[in-house]
Short mmCIF file of C-alpha atoms and ligand atoms in Angstrom, two decimals:
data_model
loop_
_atom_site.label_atom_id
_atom_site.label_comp_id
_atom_site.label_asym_id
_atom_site.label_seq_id
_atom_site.Cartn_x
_atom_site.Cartn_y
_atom_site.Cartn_z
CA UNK A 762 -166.20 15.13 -133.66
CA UNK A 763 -168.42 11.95 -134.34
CA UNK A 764 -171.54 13.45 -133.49
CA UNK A 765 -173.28 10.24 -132.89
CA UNK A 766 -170.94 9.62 -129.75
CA UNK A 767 -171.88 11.40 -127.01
CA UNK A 768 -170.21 11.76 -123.74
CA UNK A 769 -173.11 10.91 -121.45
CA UNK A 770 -174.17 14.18 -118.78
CA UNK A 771 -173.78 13.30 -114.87
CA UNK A 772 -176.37 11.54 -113.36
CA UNK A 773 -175.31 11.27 -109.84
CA UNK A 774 -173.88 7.45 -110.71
CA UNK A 775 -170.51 6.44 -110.82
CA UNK A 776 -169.63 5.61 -114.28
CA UNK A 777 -166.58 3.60 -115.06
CA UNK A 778 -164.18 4.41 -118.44
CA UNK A 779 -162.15 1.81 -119.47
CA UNK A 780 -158.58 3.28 -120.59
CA UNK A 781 -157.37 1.29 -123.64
CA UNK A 782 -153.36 1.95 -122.40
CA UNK A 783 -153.94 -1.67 -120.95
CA UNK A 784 -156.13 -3.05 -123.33
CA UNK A 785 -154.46 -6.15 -126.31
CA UNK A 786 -154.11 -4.18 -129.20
CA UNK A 787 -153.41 -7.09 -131.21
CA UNK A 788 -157.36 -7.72 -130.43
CA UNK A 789 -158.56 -4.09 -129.68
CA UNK A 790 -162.12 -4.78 -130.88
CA UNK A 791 -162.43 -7.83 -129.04
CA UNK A 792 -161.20 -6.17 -126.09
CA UNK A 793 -163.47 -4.15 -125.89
CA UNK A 794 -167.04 -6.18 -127.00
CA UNK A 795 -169.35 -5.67 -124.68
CA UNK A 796 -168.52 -2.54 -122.97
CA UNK A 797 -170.89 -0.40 -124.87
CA UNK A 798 -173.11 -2.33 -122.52
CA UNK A 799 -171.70 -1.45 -119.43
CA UNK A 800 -169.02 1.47 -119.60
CA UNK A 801 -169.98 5.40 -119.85
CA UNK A 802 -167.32 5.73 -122.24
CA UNK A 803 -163.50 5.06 -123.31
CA UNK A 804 -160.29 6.68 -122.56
CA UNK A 805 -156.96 6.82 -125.07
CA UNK A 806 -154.28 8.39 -122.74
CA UNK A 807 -151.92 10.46 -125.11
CA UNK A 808 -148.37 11.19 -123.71
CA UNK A 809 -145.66 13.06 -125.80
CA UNK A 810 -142.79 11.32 -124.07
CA UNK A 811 -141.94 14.82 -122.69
CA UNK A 812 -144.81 16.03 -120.26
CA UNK A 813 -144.71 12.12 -119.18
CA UNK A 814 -141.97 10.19 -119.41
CA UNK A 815 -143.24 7.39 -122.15
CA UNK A 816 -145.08 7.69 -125.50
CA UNK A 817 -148.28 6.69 -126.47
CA UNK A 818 -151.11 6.87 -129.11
CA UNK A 819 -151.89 9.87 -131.89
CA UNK A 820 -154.99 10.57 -133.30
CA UNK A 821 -154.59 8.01 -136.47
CA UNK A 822 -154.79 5.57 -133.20
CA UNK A 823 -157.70 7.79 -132.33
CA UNK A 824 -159.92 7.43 -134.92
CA UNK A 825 -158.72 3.47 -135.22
CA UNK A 826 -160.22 3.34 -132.19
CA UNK A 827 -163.28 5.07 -132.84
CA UNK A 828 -163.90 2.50 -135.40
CA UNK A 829 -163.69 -0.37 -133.35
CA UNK A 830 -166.29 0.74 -130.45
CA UNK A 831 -170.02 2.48 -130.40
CA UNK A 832 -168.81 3.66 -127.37
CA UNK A 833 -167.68 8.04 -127.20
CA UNK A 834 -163.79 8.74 -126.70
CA UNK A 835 -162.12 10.55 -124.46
CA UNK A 836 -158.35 11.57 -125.44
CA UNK A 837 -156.60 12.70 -122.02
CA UNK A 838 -153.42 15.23 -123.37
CA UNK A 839 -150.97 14.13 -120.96
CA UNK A 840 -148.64 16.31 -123.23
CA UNK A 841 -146.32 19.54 -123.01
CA UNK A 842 -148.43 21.39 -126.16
CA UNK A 843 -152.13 20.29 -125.91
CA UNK A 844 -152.66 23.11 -128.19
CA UNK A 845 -151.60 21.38 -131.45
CA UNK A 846 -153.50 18.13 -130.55
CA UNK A 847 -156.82 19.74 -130.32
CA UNK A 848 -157.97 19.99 -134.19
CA UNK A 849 -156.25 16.43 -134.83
CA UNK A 850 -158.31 14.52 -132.67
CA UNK A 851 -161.25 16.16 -132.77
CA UNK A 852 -161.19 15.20 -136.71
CA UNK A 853 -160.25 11.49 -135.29
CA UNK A 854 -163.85 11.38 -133.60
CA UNK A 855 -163.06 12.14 -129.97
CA UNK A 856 -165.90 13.69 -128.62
CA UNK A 857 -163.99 15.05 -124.82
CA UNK A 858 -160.84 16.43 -124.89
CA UNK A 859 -158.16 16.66 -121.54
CA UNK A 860 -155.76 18.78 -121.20
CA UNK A 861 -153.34 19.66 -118.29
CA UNK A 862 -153.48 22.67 -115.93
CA UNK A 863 -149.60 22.13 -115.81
CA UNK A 864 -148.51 22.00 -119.57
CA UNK A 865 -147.12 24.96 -121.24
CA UNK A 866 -149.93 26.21 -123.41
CA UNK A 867 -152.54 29.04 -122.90
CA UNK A 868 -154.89 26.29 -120.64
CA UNK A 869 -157.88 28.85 -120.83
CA UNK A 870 -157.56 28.95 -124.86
CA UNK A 871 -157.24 25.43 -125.10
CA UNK A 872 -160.65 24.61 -123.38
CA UNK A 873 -161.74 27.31 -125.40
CA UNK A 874 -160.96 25.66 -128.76
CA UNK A 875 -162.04 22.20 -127.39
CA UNK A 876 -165.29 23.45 -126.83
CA UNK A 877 -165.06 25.84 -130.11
CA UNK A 878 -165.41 23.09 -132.27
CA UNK A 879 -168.42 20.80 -130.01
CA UNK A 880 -166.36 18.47 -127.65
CA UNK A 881 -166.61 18.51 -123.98
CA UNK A 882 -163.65 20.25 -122.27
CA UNK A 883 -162.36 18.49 -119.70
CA UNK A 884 -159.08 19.77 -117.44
CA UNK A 885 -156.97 17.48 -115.36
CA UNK A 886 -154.24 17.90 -112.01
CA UNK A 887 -151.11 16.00 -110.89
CA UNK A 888 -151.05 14.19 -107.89
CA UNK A 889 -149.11 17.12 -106.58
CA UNK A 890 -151.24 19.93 -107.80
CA UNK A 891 -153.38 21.66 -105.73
CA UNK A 892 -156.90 21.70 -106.50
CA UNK A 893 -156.89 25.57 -106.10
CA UNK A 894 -155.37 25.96 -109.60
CA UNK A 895 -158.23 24.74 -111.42
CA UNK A 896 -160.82 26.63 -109.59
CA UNK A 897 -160.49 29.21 -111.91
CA UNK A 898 -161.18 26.73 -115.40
CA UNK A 899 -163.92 25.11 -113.08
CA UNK A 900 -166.79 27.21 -115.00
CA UNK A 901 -165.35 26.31 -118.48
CA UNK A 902 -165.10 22.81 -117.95
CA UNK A 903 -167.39 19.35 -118.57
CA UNK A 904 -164.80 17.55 -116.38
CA UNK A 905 -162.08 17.77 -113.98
CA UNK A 906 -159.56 15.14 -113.91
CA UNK A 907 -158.11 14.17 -110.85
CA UNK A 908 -154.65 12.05 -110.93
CA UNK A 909 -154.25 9.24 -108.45
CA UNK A 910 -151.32 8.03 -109.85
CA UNK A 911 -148.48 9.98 -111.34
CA UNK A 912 -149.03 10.05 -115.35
CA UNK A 913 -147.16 8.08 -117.70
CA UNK A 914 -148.14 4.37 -117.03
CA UNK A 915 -150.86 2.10 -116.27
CA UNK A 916 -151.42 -0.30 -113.73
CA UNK A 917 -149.03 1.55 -110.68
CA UNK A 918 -151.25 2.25 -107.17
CA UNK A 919 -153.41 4.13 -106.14
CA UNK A 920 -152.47 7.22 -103.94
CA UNK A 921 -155.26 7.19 -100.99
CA UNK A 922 -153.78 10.94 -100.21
CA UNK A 923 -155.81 12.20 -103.10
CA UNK A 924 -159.15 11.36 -101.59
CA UNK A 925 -159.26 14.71 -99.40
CA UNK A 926 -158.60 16.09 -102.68
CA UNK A 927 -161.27 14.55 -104.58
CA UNK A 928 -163.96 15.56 -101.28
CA UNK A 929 -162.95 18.82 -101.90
CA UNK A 930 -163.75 19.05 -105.69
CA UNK A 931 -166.73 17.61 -105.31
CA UNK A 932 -167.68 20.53 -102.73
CA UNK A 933 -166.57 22.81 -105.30
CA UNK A 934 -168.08 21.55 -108.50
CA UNK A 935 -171.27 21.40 -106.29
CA UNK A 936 -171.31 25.28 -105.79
CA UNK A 937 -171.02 25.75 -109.41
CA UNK A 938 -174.99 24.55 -109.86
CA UNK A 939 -173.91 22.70 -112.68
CA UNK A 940 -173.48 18.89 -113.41
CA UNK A 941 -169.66 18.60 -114.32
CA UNK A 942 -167.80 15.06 -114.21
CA UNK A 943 -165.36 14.46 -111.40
CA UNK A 944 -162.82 11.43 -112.78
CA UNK A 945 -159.97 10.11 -110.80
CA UNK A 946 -157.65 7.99 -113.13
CA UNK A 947 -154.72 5.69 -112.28
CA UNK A 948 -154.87 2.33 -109.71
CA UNK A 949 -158.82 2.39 -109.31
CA UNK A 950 -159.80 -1.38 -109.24
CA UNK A 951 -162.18 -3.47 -107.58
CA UNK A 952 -160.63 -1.95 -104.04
CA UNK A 953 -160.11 1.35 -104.53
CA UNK A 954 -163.76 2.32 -107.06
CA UNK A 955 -165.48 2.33 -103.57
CA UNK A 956 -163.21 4.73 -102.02
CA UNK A 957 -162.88 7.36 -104.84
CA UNK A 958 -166.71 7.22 -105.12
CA UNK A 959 -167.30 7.49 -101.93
CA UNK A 960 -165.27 10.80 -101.81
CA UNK A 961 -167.13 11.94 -105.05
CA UNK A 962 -165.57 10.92 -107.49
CA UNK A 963 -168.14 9.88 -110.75
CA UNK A 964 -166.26 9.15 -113.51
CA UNK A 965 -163.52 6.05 -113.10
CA UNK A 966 -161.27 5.42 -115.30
CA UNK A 967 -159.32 1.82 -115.08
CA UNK A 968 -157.28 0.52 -117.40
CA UNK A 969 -155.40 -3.05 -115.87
CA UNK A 970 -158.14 -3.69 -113.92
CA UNK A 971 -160.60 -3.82 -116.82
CA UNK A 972 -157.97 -5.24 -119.66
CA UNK A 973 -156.07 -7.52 -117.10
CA UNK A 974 -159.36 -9.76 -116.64
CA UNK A 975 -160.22 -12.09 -119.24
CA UNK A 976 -163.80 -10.86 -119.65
CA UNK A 977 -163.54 -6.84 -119.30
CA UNK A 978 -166.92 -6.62 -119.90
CA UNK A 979 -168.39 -8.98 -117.11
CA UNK A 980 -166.05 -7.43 -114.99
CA UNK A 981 -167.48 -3.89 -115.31
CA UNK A 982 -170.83 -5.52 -115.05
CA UNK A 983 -169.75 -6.79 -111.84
CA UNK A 984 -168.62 -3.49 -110.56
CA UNK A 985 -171.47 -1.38 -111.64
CA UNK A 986 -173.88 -3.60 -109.71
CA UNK A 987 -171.39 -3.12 -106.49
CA UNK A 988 -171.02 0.52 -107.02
CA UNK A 989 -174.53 1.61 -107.42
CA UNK A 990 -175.64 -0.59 -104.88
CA UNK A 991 -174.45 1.62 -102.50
CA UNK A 992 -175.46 4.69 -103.98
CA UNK A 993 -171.96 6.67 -103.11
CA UNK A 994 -172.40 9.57 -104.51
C1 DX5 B 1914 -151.36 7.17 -116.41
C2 DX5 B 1914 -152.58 6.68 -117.14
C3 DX5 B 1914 -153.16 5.51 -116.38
C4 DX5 B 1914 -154.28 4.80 -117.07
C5 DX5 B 1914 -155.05 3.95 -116.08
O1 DX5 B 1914 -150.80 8.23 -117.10
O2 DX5 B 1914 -153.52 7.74 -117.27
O3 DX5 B 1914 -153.59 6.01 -115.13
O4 DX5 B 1914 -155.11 5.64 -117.70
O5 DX5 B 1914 -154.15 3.03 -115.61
P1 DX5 B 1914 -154.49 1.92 -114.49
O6 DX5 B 1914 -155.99 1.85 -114.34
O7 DX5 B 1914 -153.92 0.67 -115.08
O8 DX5 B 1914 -153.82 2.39 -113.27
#
């Protein structure tokens, strides 16, 4: 883990993660100037190509992409064995770790291993999954992940069913007396931020809509003034 890249605690704020599966990697670290300024940190979805049905990044792209932002990394396993990523890309410099409640491995001995070796733990759900089967990981987790898309690509829509789902986390990471991050990932844009914050989500990750705009960074400016004008959480 790079210990000088911290995954900021919750503050009550909506924070918005940029998710480089979007972003020019012809360009990476121009892609992402600025956002140190205005993003809480950066996502590097990981898919195996068997959990999901496409292929992404490994940790050599992990720690690439350490290099090329200040800003922490989070690497969300949307993969079958989480279990063997763990070590990897921890050593790449991620400093939060995802892994799925529905892949095959041992989920409670994964977030124990994330957090074993000093990264955040964080544990995410299908569209399809009911909330009730994290409940039990909610006390060994730094985040819960809530899919509004079906994993495996960037830039589909949002699914407005999952806001019920996101109230209701937010009701049940509040009864935990501890500050854990409630992120919603896949079609949150300009539109839909509003909505998932408003149901309670705080942590929003967007890939198209940040790497589709020709200034990313102004563009999450833009959005942080909206969103915490309103104070939605
Ligand atoms: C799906 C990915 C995407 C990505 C965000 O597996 O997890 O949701 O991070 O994609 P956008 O913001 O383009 O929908």
């Amino acid at each position: 883990m790079n210990k000088n890249k911290i995954i900021p605690a919750p503050d009550g704020r909506p924070c918005i993660v940029p998710s480089v599966l979007s972003a020019d990697f012809s360009c990476l670290k121009k892609s992402l100037r600025g956002l140190e300024r205005q993003a809480g940190w950066v996502q590097l979805d990981v898919m195996d190509g068997h959990f999901v049905p496409n292929l992404s990044f490994g940790p050599h792209v992990a720690s690439g992409l350490a290099a090329a932002t200040p800003l922490a990394l989070d690497a969300h396993l949307m993969v079958e064995r989480p279990g063997m990523f763990i070590q990897p890309f921890a050593r790449a410099g991620v400093s939060l770790i995802t892994v799925h409640q529905e892949a095959e491995d041992d989920i409670g001995a994964c977030l124990k291993k994330i957090r074993s070796l000093g990264l955040k733990a964080g544990l995410a759900l299908r569209p399809k999954t009911p909330l009730s089967r994290a409940l039990k990981y909610l006390g060994r987790v730094d985040l819960l992940l809530l899919m509004t898309v079906e994993p495996g690509f960037g830039g589909q829509s949002f699914m407005p069913g999952i806001l019920s789902k996101i109230s209701e986390a937010r009701r049940a990471i509040a009864g935990l007396g501890r500050p854990v991050w409630l992120q919603v990932d896949g079609g949150i844009n300009e539109d839909t931020a509003p909505l998932a914050a408003r149901a309670g989500a705080d942590s929003l990750v967007m890939g198209k809509a940040v790497f589709s705009n020709p200034d990313p960074s102004g563009f999450v400016r833009k959005l942080n003034a909206r969103l915490k004008g309103k104070q939605l959480l």
